[in-house]
CSV table of C-alpha atoms (C1' of nucleotides) in Angstrom, one decimal:
chain,number,residue,atom,x,y,z
A,1,UNK,CA,-27.9,6.6,13.4
A,2,UNK,CA,-29.7,9.8,13.8
A,3,UNK,CA,-30.4,12.6,11.5
A,4,UNK,CA,-30.2,16.0,13.1
A,5,UNK,CA,-32.6,18.7,11.9
A,6,UNK,CA,-32.5,22.4,11.8
A,7,UNK,CA,-28.9,22.3,13.4
A,8,UNK,CA,-26.8,25.3,13.0
A,9,UNK,CA,-23.9,23.5,11.5
A,10,UNK,CA,-26.4,22.9,8.2
A,11,UNK,CA,-26.6,26.7,7.4
A,12,UNK,CA,-23.1,27.6,8.0
A,13,UNK,CA,-21.5,24.4,6.9
A,14,UNK,CA,-17.8,24.1,5.7
A,15,UNK,CA,-18.8,22.7,2.3
A,16,UNK,CA,-21.1,25.3,1.2
A,17,UNK,CA,-18.7,27.6,-0.6
A,18,UNK,CA,-17.5,24.7,-2.7
A,19,UNK,CA,-21.0,24.6,-4.5
A,20,UNK,CA,-22.6,26.7,-6.8
A,21,UNK,CA,-26.1,25.6,-5.8
A,22,UNK,CA,-27.9,26.1,-2.6
A,23,UNK,CA,-26.4,22.8,-1.1
A,24,UNK,CA,-28.0,23.6,2.3
A,25,UNK,CA,-31.3,22.6,0.4
A,26,UNK,CA,-30.3,19.1,0.5
A,27,UNK,CA,-27.3,18.5,2.9
A,28,UNK,CA,-28.3,16.5,6.0
A,29,UNK,CA,-26.6,16.2,9.4
A,30,UNK,CA,-26.0,12.6,10.4
A,31,UNK,CA,-24.8,11.3,13.7
A,32,UNK,CA,-23.3,7.8,14.4
A,33,UNK,CA,-22.7,5.9,17.6
A,34,UNK,CA,-19.4,4.7,18.6
A,35,UNK,CA,-18.9,1.4,16.8
A,36,UNK,CA,-21.7,1.9,14.4
A,37,UNK,CA,-21.1,1.1,10.5
A,38,UNK,CA,-21.4,4.2,8.4
A,39,UNK,CA,-20.6,1.9,5.3
A,40,UNK,CA,-21.1,-1.9,5.2
A,41,UNK,CA,-18.3,-3.7,3.2
A,42,UNK,CA,-19.7,-4.3,-0.2
A,43,UNK,CA,-22.8,-1.9,-0.1
A,44,UNK,CA,-22.3,1.4,-1.6
A,45,UNK,CA,-23.6,4.5,0.7
A,46,UNK,CA,-26.4,6.7,-0.4
A,47,UNK,CA,-24.6,9.8,0.7
A,48,UNK,CA,-21.3,11.5,0.4
A,49,UNK,CA,-20.1,12.0,3.7
A,50,UNK,CA,-17.8,14.8,5.2
A,51,UNK,CA,-16.7,14.4,8.7
A,52,UNK,CA,-17.2,17.2,10.9
A,53,UNK,CA,-16.3,15.4,14.3
A,54,UNK,CA,-15.2,12.2,15.3
A,55,UNK,CA,-13.0,9.2,13.8
A,56,UNK,CA,-13.8,6.1,11.8
A,57,UNK,CA,-11.8,3.1,10.6
A,58,UNK,CA,-11.8,1.7,7.0
A,59,UNK,CA,-11.7,-2.0,6.9
A,60,UNK,CA,-11.7,-4.7,4.3
A,61,UNK,CA,-12.1,-8.5,4.8
A,62,UNK,CA,-9.8,-10.8,2.8
A,63,UNK,CA,-10.8,-14.1,1.3
A,64,UNK,CA,-8.4,-15.8,3.8
A,65,UNK,CA,-10.4,-14.3,6.7
A,66,UNK,CA,-7.7,-11.5,7.5
A,67,UNK,CA,-9.0,-8.2,8.1
A,68,UNK,CA,-6.9,-5.1,6.9
A,69,UNK,CA,-7.6,-1.9,8.8
A,70,UNK,CA,-6.8,0.3,5.6
A,71,UNK,CA,-7.0,3.7,7.3
A,72,UNK,CA,-8.2,6.1,9.9
A,73,UNK,CA,-10.8,8.6,9.0
A,74,UNK,CA,-10.4,12.0,10.6
A,75,UNK,CA,-12.5,15.0,10.8
A,76,UNK,CA,-12.5,17.2,7.3
A,77,UNK,CA,-12.2,14.0,5.5
A,78,UNK,CA,-14.8,12.5,2.9
A,79,UNK,CA,-16.3,9.2,2.9
A,80,UNK,CA,-18.0,7.6,-0.2
A,81,UNK,CA,-16.4,9.8,-2.6
A,82,UNK,CA,-15.2,6.9,-4.6
A,83,UNK,CA,-18.6,5.3,-4.9
A,84,UNK,CA,-19.7,8.8,-6.1
A,85,UNK,CA,-17.1,8.8,-8.9
A,86,UNK,CA,-17.2,5.3,-9.8
A,87,UNK,CA,-20.3,3.5,-9.6
A,88,UNK,CA,-18.5,0.0,-9.7
A,89,UNK,CA,-16.2,0.7,-6.7
A,90,UNK,CA,-16.1,-2.1,-4.2
A,91,UNK,CA,-17.0,-0.3,-1.0
A,92,UNK,CA,-14.9,-0.8,2.0
A,93,UNK,CA,-16.4,-1.1,5.5
A,94,UNK,CA,-16.3,2.2,7.5
A,95,UNK,CA,-16.8,1.7,11.3
A,96,UNK,CA,-16.8,4.8,13.9
A,97,UNK,CA,-14.2,4.6,16.6
A,98,UNK,CA,-16.1,7.5,18.5
A,99,UNK,CA,-19.3,9.2,18.3
A,100,UNK,CA,-19.2,10.8,14.5
A,101,UNK,CA,-21.0,13.8,13.1
A,102,UNK,CA,-20.8,14.4,9.5
A,103,UNK,CA,-22.5,16.0,6.8
A,104,UNK,CA,-24.5,14.1,4.1
A,105,UNK,CA,-25.2,15.0,0.7
A,106,UNK,CA,-27.4,12.5,-0.9
A,107,UNK,CA,-26.1,10.7,-4.2
A,108,UNK,CA,-29.2,12.0,-5.9
A,109,UNK,CA,-27.5,15.2,-6.5
A,110,UNK,CA,-24.4,13.3,-7.9
A,111,UNK,CA,-24.7,15.0,-11.4
A,112,UNK,CA,-24.6,18.6,-9.8
A,113,UNK,CA,-22.0,17.9,-7.5
A,114,UNK,CA,-19.7,16.4,-10.2
A,115,UNK,CA,-20.0,19.6,-12.1
A,116,UNK,CA,-18.7,22.2,-9.5
A,117,UNK,CA,-15.2,23.1,-10.2
A,118,UNK,CA,-14.3,24.4,-6.7
A,119,UNK,CA,-15.6,21.2,-5.1
A,120,UNK,CA,-13.8,18.9,-7.9
A,121,UNK,CA,-10.6,20.8,-7.0
A,122,UNK,CA,-11.3,20.2,-3.6
A,123,UNK,CA,-11.8,16.6,-4.0
A,124,UNK,CA,-8.7,16.2,-6.4
A,125,UNK,CA,-6.6,17.5,-3.6
A,126,UNK,CA,-8.1,15.2,-1.1
A,127,UNK,CA,-7.7,12.0,-3.5
A,128,UNK,CA,-4.1,13.2,-4.2
A,129,UNK,CA,-3.2,13.0,-0.4
A,130,UNK,CA,-5.1,9.9,0.0
A,131,UNK,CA,-3.1,8.2,-2.6
A,132,UNK,CA,0.1,9.9,-1.5
A,133,UNK,CA,-0.4,8.5,2.0
A,134,UNK,CA,-1.4,4.9,1.0
A,135,UNK,CA,1.6,5.0,-1.4
A,136,UNK,CA,3.9,5.5,1.7
A,137,UNK,CA,2.2,3.0,3.7
A,138,UNK,CA,2.5,0.4,1.0
A,139,UNK,CA,6.1,1.0,0.3
A,140,UNK,CA,7.1,1.2,4.1
A,141,UNK,CA,5.4,-1.9,4.9
A,142,UNK,CA,7.4,-3.8,2.4
A,143,UNK,CA,10.6,-2.1,2.9
A,144,UNK,CA,11.0,-2.0,7.0
A,145,UNK,CA,10.0,-4.6,9.6
A,146,UNK,CA,7.6,-4.1,12.5
A,147,UNK,CA,10.2,-2.5,14.8
A,148,UNK,CA,10.3,0.5,12.7
A,149,UNK,CA,6.8,0.9,11.6
A,150,UNK,CA,5.4,0.3,15.1
A,151,UNK,CA,8.1,2.8,16.6
A,152,UNK,CA,6.5,5.4,14.3
A,153,UNK,CA,2.9,4.4,15.1
A,154,UNK,CA,4.0,4.7,18.9
A,155,UNK,CA,5.2,8.1,18.6
A,156,UNK,CA,2.3,9.3,16.4
A,157,UNK,CA,-0.4,7.9,18.6
A,158,UNK,CA,1.1,8.4,22.1
A,159,UNK,CA,-0.6,10.8,24.6
A,160,UNK,CA,2.3,12.5,26.3
A,161,UNK,CA,4.6,9.6,27.2
A,162,UNK,CA,1.7,7.1,27.4
A,163,UNK,CA,0.8,4.6,24.8
A,164,UNK,CA,-2.4,3.0,24.9
A,165,UNK,CA,-3.6,1.7,21.6
A,166,UNK,CA,-5.5,-1.5,21.5
A,167,UNK,CA,-3.5,-4.2,20.4
A,168,UNK,CA,-6.1,-5.6,18.1
A,169,UNK,CA,-6.5,-2.5,16.2
A,170,UNK,CA,-2.9,-2.0,15.8
A,171,UNK,CA,-2.1,-5.1,14.5
A,172,UNK,CA,-4.8,-5.0,12.0
A,173,UNK,CA,-3.5,-1.4,11.0
A,174,UNK,CA,0.1,-2.6,10.8
A,175,UNK,CA,-0.8,-5.7,9.0
A,176,UNK,CA,1.0,-8.2,11.5
A,177,UNK,CA,-0.3,-11.1,13.6
A,178,UNK,CA,-1.4,-10.2,17.2
A,179,UNK,CA,1.3,-12.4,18.3
A,180,UNK,CA,4.0,-10.7,16.4
A,181,UNK,CA,3.1,-7.3,17.7
A,182,UNK,CA,3.2,-8.3,21.4
A,183,UNK,CA,6.3,-10.1,20.7
A,184,UNK,CA,7.9,-6.6,19.4
A,185,UNK,CA,6.4,-4.8,22.3
A,186,UNK,CA,8.0,-7.0,24.8
A,187,UNK,CA,11.4,-6.5,22.9
A,188,UNK,CA,10.9,-2.7,23.3
A,189,UNK,CA,10.4,-3.4,27.0
A,190,UNK,CA,13.4,-5.6,27.3
A,191,UNK,CA,15.4,-2.8,25.6
A,192,UNK,CA,14.0,-0.1,28.1
A,193,UNK,CA,12.5,1.6,25.5
A,194,UNK,CA,8.8,1.0,26.9
A,195,UNK,CA,7.8,0.1,30.2
A,196,UNK,CA,4.5,-1.8,30.7
A,197,UNK,CA,2.3,-0.1,33.2
A,198,UNK,CA,-0.6,-2.0,34.0
A,199,UNK,CA,-2.8,-1.6,30.7
A,200,UNK,CA,-0.7,1.1,29.4
A,201,UNK,CA,2.9,1.5,27.9
A,202,UNK,CA,5.2,4.4,29.2
A,203,UNK,CA,7.7,5.6,26.9
A,204,UNK,CA,11.1,5.6,28.5
A,205,UNK,CA,13.2,6.4,25.7
A,206,UNK,CA,11.7,8.6,23.1
A,207,UNK,CA,15.1,9.1,21.1
A,208,UNK,CA,15.5,5.5,20.4
A,209,UNK,CA,11.8,5.4,19.0
A,210,UNK,CA,12.7,8.4,17.0
A,211,UNK,CA,15.8,6.7,15.6
A,212,UNK,CA,13.9,3.6,14.7
A,213,UNK,CA,11.1,5.7,13.1
A,214,UNK,CA,13.5,8.1,11.4
A,215,UNK,CA,14.8,5.5,9.0
A,216,UNK,CA,11.3,5.5,7.4
A,217,UNK,CA,11.9,9.2,6.5
A,218,UNK,CA,8.9,9.7,4.2
A,219,UNK,CA,9.0,13.1,3.0
B,1,UNK,CA,14.2,13.6,-24.7
B,2,UNK,CA,12.7,15.1,-27.7
B,3,UNK,CA,10.0,17.6,-28.4
B,4,UNK,CA,8.2,16.7,-31.5
B,5,UNK,CA,6.6,19.9,-33.4
B,6,UNK,CA,3.7,20.2,-35.5
B,7,UNK,CA,2.7,16.4,-35.0
B,8,UNK,CA,-0.8,15.4,-36.0
B,9,UNK,CA,-1.6,14.2,-32.3
B,10,UNK,CA,-1.2,17.8,-31.1
B,11,UNK,CA,-4.3,19.2,-33.0
B,12,UNK,CA,-6.6,15.9,-32.4
B,13,UNK,CA,-5.3,15.3,-28.8
B,14,UNK,CA,-7.6,13.2,-26.5
B,15,UNK,CA,-7.3,15.8,-23.9
B,16,UNK,CA,-8.5,18.9,-25.8
B,17,UNK,CA,-12.0,18.2,-25.2
B,18,UNK,CA,-11.4,18.3,-21.5
B,19,UNK,CA,-10.6,22.1,-21.4
B,20,UNK,CA,-12.6,25.0,-22.2
B,21,UNK,CA,-9.4,26.9,-23.3
B,22,UNK,CA,-7.5,26.4,-26.6
B,23,UNK,CA,-5.0,23.8,-25.0
B,24,UNK,CA,-3.5,23.0,-28.2
B,25,UNK,CA,-1.7,26.4,-28.4
B,26,UNK,CA,0.2,25.4,-25.2
B,27,UNK,CA,0.3,21.6,-25.2
B,28,UNK,CA,3.6,19.8,-26.4
B,29,UNK,CA,4.6,16.5,-27.7
B,30,UNK,CA,7.6,14.8,-25.8
B,31,UNK,CA,9.3,11.8,-26.5
B,32,UNK,CA,11.4,9.9,-24.2
B,33,UNK,CA,14.0,7.1,-25.2
B,34,UNK,CA,13.8,3.8,-23.4
B,35,UNK,CA,15.3,4.1,-19.9
B,36,UNK,CA,15.3,7.8,-19.6
B,37,UNK,CA,13.9,9.5,-16.6
B,38,UNK,CA,10.8,11.6,-17.1
B,39,UNK,CA,10.9,12.7,-13.5
B,40,UNK,CA,13.9,12.5,-11.2
B,41,UNK,CA,13.1,11.6,-7.7
B,42,UNK,CA,12.7,14.6,-5.4
B,43,UNK,CA,12.6,17.1,-8.5
B,44,UNK,CA,9.1,18.1,-9.3
B,45,UNK,CA,8.7,18.2,-13.1
B,46,UNK,CA,7.5,21.4,-15.0
B,47,UNK,CA,4.7,19.7,-17.0
B,48,UNK,CA,1.6,17.6,-16.6
B,49,UNK,CA,2.4,14.5,-18.6
B,50,UNK,CA,-0.3,12.3,-20.3
B,51,UNK,CA,1.1,9.1,-21.7
B,52,UNK,CA,0.1,8.4,-25.4
B,53,UNK,CA,2.4,5.4,-26.2
B,54,UNK,CA,4.5,3.1,-24.1
B,55,UNK,CA,5.1,2.3,-20.3
B,56,UNK,CA,7.1,3.8,-17.4
B,57,UNK,CA,7.8,2.7,-13.8
B,58,UNK,CA,7.4,4.7,-10.6
B,59,UNK,CA,10.3,4.3,-8.2
B,60,UNK,CA,11.0,5.6,-4.8
B,61,UNK,CA,14.1,4.9,-2.6
B,62,UNK,CA,14.2,4.6,1.1
B,63,UNK,CA,16.7,5.6,3.5
B,64,UNK,CA,17.9,1.9,4.2
B,65,UNK,CA,18.6,1.7,0.3
B,66,UNK,CA,15.7,-0.4,-0.7
B,67,UNK,CA,13.9,0.7,-3.9
B,68,UNK,CA,10.3,0.4,-4.2
B,69,UNK,CA,8.8,-0.1,-7.7
B,70,UNK,CA,5.5,1.5,-6.9
B,71,UNK,CA,3.6,1.0,-10.1
B,72,UNK,CA,3.6,0.8,-13.8
B,73,UNK,CA,2.4,3.6,-15.8
B,74,UNK,CA,0.6,2.7,-18.9
B,75,UNK,CA,-1.0,4.8,-21.7
B,76,UNK,CA,-4.0,7.3,-21.0
B,77,UNK,CA,-2.3,7.9,-17.5
B,78,UNK,CA,-0.9,11.2,-15.9
B,79,UNK,CA,2.3,11.9,-14.7
B,80,UNK,CA,2.8,15.0,-12.4
B,81,UNK,CA,-0.6,15.5,-11.8
B,82,UNK,CA,0.1,15.2,-7.9
B,83,UNK,CA,2.8,17.7,-8.2
B,84,UNK,CA,0.3,20.0,-10.0
B,85,UNK,CA,-2.1,19.8,-7.3
B,86,UNK,CA,0.2,20.1,-4.3
B,87,UNK,CA,3.3,21.9,-4.7
B,88,UNK,CA,4.6,20.4,-1.6
B,89,UNK,CA,4.3,16.6,-3.1
B,90,UNK,CA,7.4,14.8,-2.9
B,91,UNK,CA,8.1,13.4,-6.5
B,92,UNK,CA,8.8,9.9,-7.2
B,93,UNK,CA,11.3,9.0,-9.9
B,94,UNK,CA,9.6,7.8,-13.2
B,95,UNK,CA,11.6,6.1,-15.7
B,96,UNK,CA,10.5,4.6,-19.0
B,97,UNK,CA,10.4,0.9,-19.8
B,98,UNK,CA,10.1,1.7,-23.5
B,99,UNK,CA,10.0,4.4,-25.8
B,100,UNK,CA,7.3,6.9,-24.5
B,101,UNK,CA,5.3,9.5,-26.2
B,102,UNK,CA,3.4,11.8,-24.2
B,103,UNK,CA,1.3,15.1,-24.3
B,104,UNK,CA,3.0,17.6,-21.9
B,105,UNK,CA,1.0,20.8,-20.6
B,106,UNK,CA,3.3,23.3,-18.9
B,107,UNK,CA,2.6,24.1,-15.3
B,108,UNK,CA,2.6,27.6,-16.2
B,109,UNK,CA,-1.3,26.9,-17.3
B,110,UNK,CA,-2.0,25.5,-13.7
B,111,UNK,CA,-4.4,28.0,-12.7
B,112,UNK,CA,-6.4,27.6,-16.1
B,113,UNK,CA,-6.2,23.8,-15.7
B,114,UNK,CA,-7.4,23.6,-12.3
B,115,UNK,CA,-10.6,25.4,-13.2
B,116,UNK,CA,-12.1,23.3,-15.7
B,117,UNK,CA,-14.6,20.9,-14.5
B,118,UNK,CA,-14.6,18.3,-17.1
B,119,UNK,CA,-10.8,18.0,-16.7
B,120,UNK,CA,-11.1,17.9,-13.0
B,121,UNK,CA,-13.8,15.3,-13.1
B,122,UNK,CA,-11.3,13.1,-15.2
B,123,UNK,CA,-8.6,13.7,-12.8
B,124,UNK,CA,-10.9,12.9,-9.9
B,125,UNK,CA,-11.6,9.5,-11.5
B,126,UNK,CA,-8.0,8.9,-12.3
B,127,UNK,CA,-7.0,9.5,-8.9
B,128,UNK,CA,-9.9,7.5,-7.5
B,129,UNK,CA,-8.6,4.6,-9.5
B,130,UNK,CA,-5.1,5.2,-8.5
B,131,UNK,CA,-6.0,5.2,-4.8
B,132,UNK,CA,-8.0,2.1,-5.3
B,133,UNK,CA,-5.2,0.0,-7.0
B,134,UNK,CA,-2.8,1.1,-4.4
B,135,UNK,CA,-5.0,0.1,-1.6
B,136,UNK,CA,-5.5,-3.3,-2.9
B,137,UNK,CA,-1.7,-3.6,-3.5
B,138,UNK,CA,-1.0,-2.5,0.3
B,139,UNK,CA,-3.5,-4.8,1.8
B,140,UNK,CA,-2.8,-7.9,-0.4
B,141,UNK,CA,0.9,-7.3,0.3
B,142,UNK,CA,0.2,-7.7,4.0
B,143,UNK,CA,-2.3,-10.4,3.9
B,144,UNK,CA,-0.7,-13.0,1.6
B,145,UNK,CA,2.5,-14.5,0.8
B,146,UNK,CA,4.7,-14.1,-2.0
B,147,UNK,CA,3.5,-17.5,-3.7
B,148,UNK,CA,0.1,-15.7,-4.2
B,149,UNK,CA,1.0,-12.5,-5.3
B,150,UNK,CA,3.4,-14.0,-7.6
B,151,UNK,CA,0.9,-16.3,-9.1
B,152,UNK,CA,-1.3,-13.4,-10.0
B,153,UNK,CA,1.5,-11.3,-11.3
B,154,UNK,CA,2.7,-14.2,-13.7
B,155,UNK,CA,-1.0,-14.6,-15.0
B,156,UNK,CA,-1.2,-10.8,-15.6
B,157,UNK,CA,2.1,-10.5,-17.5
B,158,UNK,CA,2.5,-13.7,-19.2
B,159,UNK,CA,2.6,-13.7,-23.1
B,160,UNK,CA,0.6,-16.7,-23.8
B,161,UNK,CA,2.2,-19.5,-21.7
B,162,UNK,CA,5.5,-17.9,-21.5
B,163,UNK,CA,6.6,-15.9,-18.5
B,164,UNK,CA,9.7,-13.7,-19.0
B,165,UNK,CA,9.8,-10.7,-16.9
B,166,UNK,CA,13.0,-9.4,-15.5
B,167,UNK,CA,13.7,-10.7,-11.9
B,168,UNK,CA,15.1,-7.5,-10.5
B,169,UNK,CA,12.0,-5.5,-11.7
B,170,UNK,CA,9.7,-8.0,-10.2
B,171,UNK,CA,11.3,-8.2,-6.8
B,172,UNK,CA,11.2,-4.5,-6.6
B,173,UNK,CA,7.7,-4.5,-7.7
B,174,UNK,CA,6.4,-7.1,-5.3
B,175,UNK,CA,8.7,-5.9,-2.6
B,176,UNK,CA,10.5,-9.1,-1.9
B,177,UNK,CA,14.4,-10.1,-2.0
B,178,UNK,CA,15.8,-11.2,-5.3
B,179,UNK,CA,16.8,-14.2,-3.3
B,180,UNK,CA,13.1,-15.0,-2.3
B,181,UNK,CA,11.7,-14.4,-5.7
B,182,UNK,CA,14.1,-17.0,-7.1
B,183,UNK,CA,13.1,-19.3,-4.4
B,184,UNK,CA,9.4,-19.1,-4.9
B,185,UNK,CA,10.0,-19.7,-8.7
B,186,UNK,CA,12.1,-22.7,-8.0
B,187,UNK,CA,9.1,-24.0,-5.7
B,188,UNK,CA,6.7,-23.5,-8.7
B,189,UNK,CA,9.1,-25.4,-11.1
B,190,UNK,CA,9.2,-28.2,-8.4
B,191,UNK,CA,5.5,-28.3,-8.3
B,192,UNK,CA,5.3,-28.5,-12.0
B,193,UNK,CA,3.5,-25.3,-12.1
B,194,UNK,CA,6.4,-23.7,-14.2
B,195,UNK,CA,9.2,-25.1,-16.3
B,196,UNK,CA,12.4,-23.2,-16.9
B,197,UNK,CA,13.1,-22.9,-20.4
B,198,UNK,CA,16.5,-21.1,-21.1
B,199,UNK,CA,15.8,-17.6,-20.1
B,200,UNK,CA,12.0,-17.8,-19.9
B,201,UNK,CA,9.5,-20.0,-17.8
B,202,UNK,CA,6.8,-21.9,-19.5
B,203,UNK,CA,3.3,-21.9,-17.7
B,204,UNK,CA,2.5,-25.8,-17.3
B,205,UNK,CA,-0.3,-25.7,-15.2
B,206,UNK,CA,-2.4,-22.3,-15.3
B,207,UNK,CA,-5.2,-23.6,-13.2
B,208,UNK,CA,-2.8,-24.0,-10.2
B,209,UNK,CA,-1.6,-20.3,-10.8
B,210,UNK,CA,-5.2,-19.4,-11.0
B,211,UNK,CA,-6.0,-21.1,-7.9
B,212,UNK,CA,-3.1,-19.4,-6.1
B,213,UNK,CA,-4.2,-15.8,-7.5
B,214,UNK,CA,-7.9,-16.7,-6.7
B,215,UNK,CA,-7.6,-16.2,-3.0
B,216,UNK,CA,-6.5,-12.6,-3.5
B,217,UNK,CA,-9.8,-12.1,-5.0
B,218,UNK,CA,-10.1,-8.4,-5.0
B,219,UNK,CA,-13.3,-7.2,-6.5
C,1,DC,C1',35.6,-6.6,-29.8
C,2,DT,C1',36.5,-5.7,-25.2
C,3,DT,C1',35.4,-4.2,-20.7
C,4,DA,C1',32.3,-2.6,-17.2
C,5,DA,C1',28.0,-3.1,-15.5
C,6,DA,C1',23.6,-5.4,-14.8
C,7,DA,C1',21.4,-9.4,-14.3
C,8,DT,C1',21.1,-14.3,-13.2
C,9,DA,C1',22.0,-18.0,-9.9
C,10,DT,C1',22.8,-20.8,-5.7
C,11,DG,C1',24.1,-22.1,-0.8
C,12,DA,C1',23.7,-21.2,3.9
C,13,DG,C1',22.4,-19.2,8.1
C,14,DA,C1',19.8,-15.6,10.5
C,15,DT,C1',15.5,-13.3,11.4
C,16,DA,C1',10.8,-11.9,11.1
C,17,DT,C1',6.5,-13.1,11.2
C,18,DC,C1',2.8,-16.6,11.4
C,19,DT,C1',-0.3,-20.5,13.3
C,20,DC,C1',-2.4,-22.8,16.9
C,21,DA,C1',-3.2,-23.8,21.5
C,22,DC,C1',-4.6,-22.4,25.4
C,23,DA,C1',-5.4,-19.2,30.0
C,24,DT,C1',-6.5,-15.1,31.9
C,25,DT,C1',-8.7,-10.8,32.2
C,26,DA,C1',-11.8,-6.7,30.7
C,27,DT,C1',-16.0,-5.0,28.6
C,28,DT,C1',-20.6,-5.2,27.5
C,29,DG,C1',-25.4,-6.2,27.0
C,30,DT,C1',-29.4,-8.0,29.6
D,1,DA,C1',-24.7,-8.9,38.7
D,2,DC,C1',-23.8,-12.5,35.2
D,3,DA,C1',-22.9,-14.4,31.3
D,4,DA,C1',-21.3,-13.6,26.8
D,5,DT,C1',-18.1,-11.6,24.0
D,6,DA,C1',-13.9,-9.1,23.1
D,7,DA,C1',-9.3,-8.3,24.4
D,8,DT,C1',-5.0,-9.7,26.5
D,9,DG,C1',-1.1,-12.7,27.2
D,10,DT,C1',2.2,-16.7,26.7
D,11,DG,C1',4.6,-20.9,24.6
D,12,DA,C1',6.4,-23.5,20.9
D,13,DG,C1',7.2,-24.6,16.6
D,14,DA,C1',6.7,-23.6,11.7
D,15,DT,C1',7.2,-20.9,7.6
D,16,DA,C1',8.3,-16.6,4.9
D,17,DT,C1',11.6,-13.8,3.9
D,18,DC,C1',16.3,-11.7,4.5
D,19,DT,C1',21.4,-10.9,4.2
D,20,DC,C1',25.5,-12.0,2.7
D,21,DA,C1',29.0,-14.3,0.0
D,22,DT,C1',30.4,-15.6,-4.2
D,23,DA,C1',30.0,-17.3,-9.4
D,24,DT,C1',28.3,-17.1,-13.9
D,25,DT,C1',25.9,-15.2,-17.6
D,26,DT,C1',24.1,-11.5,-20.4
D,27,DT,C1',24.0,-6.6,-21.8
D,28,DA,C1',25.5,-2.1,-22.7
D,29,DA,C1',29.1,1.2,-23.7
D,30,DG,C1',33.2,2.5,-25.7
DNA sequence: CTTAAAATATGAGATATCTCACATTATTGT
DNA sequence: ACAATAATGTGAGATATCTCATATTTTAAG
């Protein structure tokens, strides 16, 4: 992790207008390498982060050794906001998938931050969307088999007609075993929906995927 | 649904201190009978509700006809806060399980409400907890079989050593089929963990349930 | 009190998903 | 360039969970 000083993003940062005090005096710019842990599971961070560039993954480990990939974090999302609000919150692990640049506001400003109505409203909106997405994930995970959820995931993450996500990541994300993920992918290939092309999969029949994903229909 | 006028709860309501304007001038007291729908799925409400007494259930219907019972709503929780924040939010259905009394703030006050820092902070905290709970539900639902999740649910809802939740509700809540729920309950009976007593189940071996629930271990 | 609707119950067979064991290929750190 | 680690791939058998069909009992509505 690296702290960038005197970087232009600091003066004209996208959060400053949410605060009534001169946030640029305390805000920092942190840069993480790919694969670094921004937050270690169980250890609350000392900053509220706001991602400017890059993506990361939120993980948690269960007693039985299973690992859940709870979500991807994208630019313009917060990290550490739940620990800021509730000191007792159990921190999930956050690991970068790419190089990540983010704004970092030290928790020492907690009281000031949590009194700014513009910021709080922004945070409410963020949390509301976060809840809504997680609720959808929860309910679809119970109501539909992998076939449908994977179809949606492939459509969401494909680059043109090429699907190339890492299996290990995907099975943590969709909450199924590696074995079963491969099994359903093989099924898609048999049905001529996908075609394995070396290390990638090529989408042969996008309509079929859309049909499978369509039944999830979350508004 | 009934609107109670001039009720003492209105003057000394637990929300008034969160607002900088005289909320008691606009706040109402609504009372719903058992089984009534406070919010119809897909139809945003016109009020922000705050439950004072009673409990309710949040439902959503999937394309394939499956119904998810997303959560129980307890006293001192909000209803309709997500629609208040995001007009585009798809409303889930909310049905009372008992008689429910709640404070109702008309959406016409939206702009005033969403500028009050104390209220916003309270709402952030509420949403943060809501997200955290849903995240736990999501990840445990994927990582553990019904056996463990049901054990926890029985411990949470039992009245002394008597478990008497409705099967239909429970299988919507835990996201499994009715058939499978009965199957696992029968297993518990075989293992002498429960004993069916007419319409109820009696807990014979609480330690066994605690052991099963223990592996969920969410901090 | 009667009837319709909801909830409970059970069997049997299908399917989705998991575990484990093991082999092969990338990727990464030194 | 090499070794260690991570990721991929496959088979076989077990288990969790679902679907459907059908019967009985309880609850709610008129």
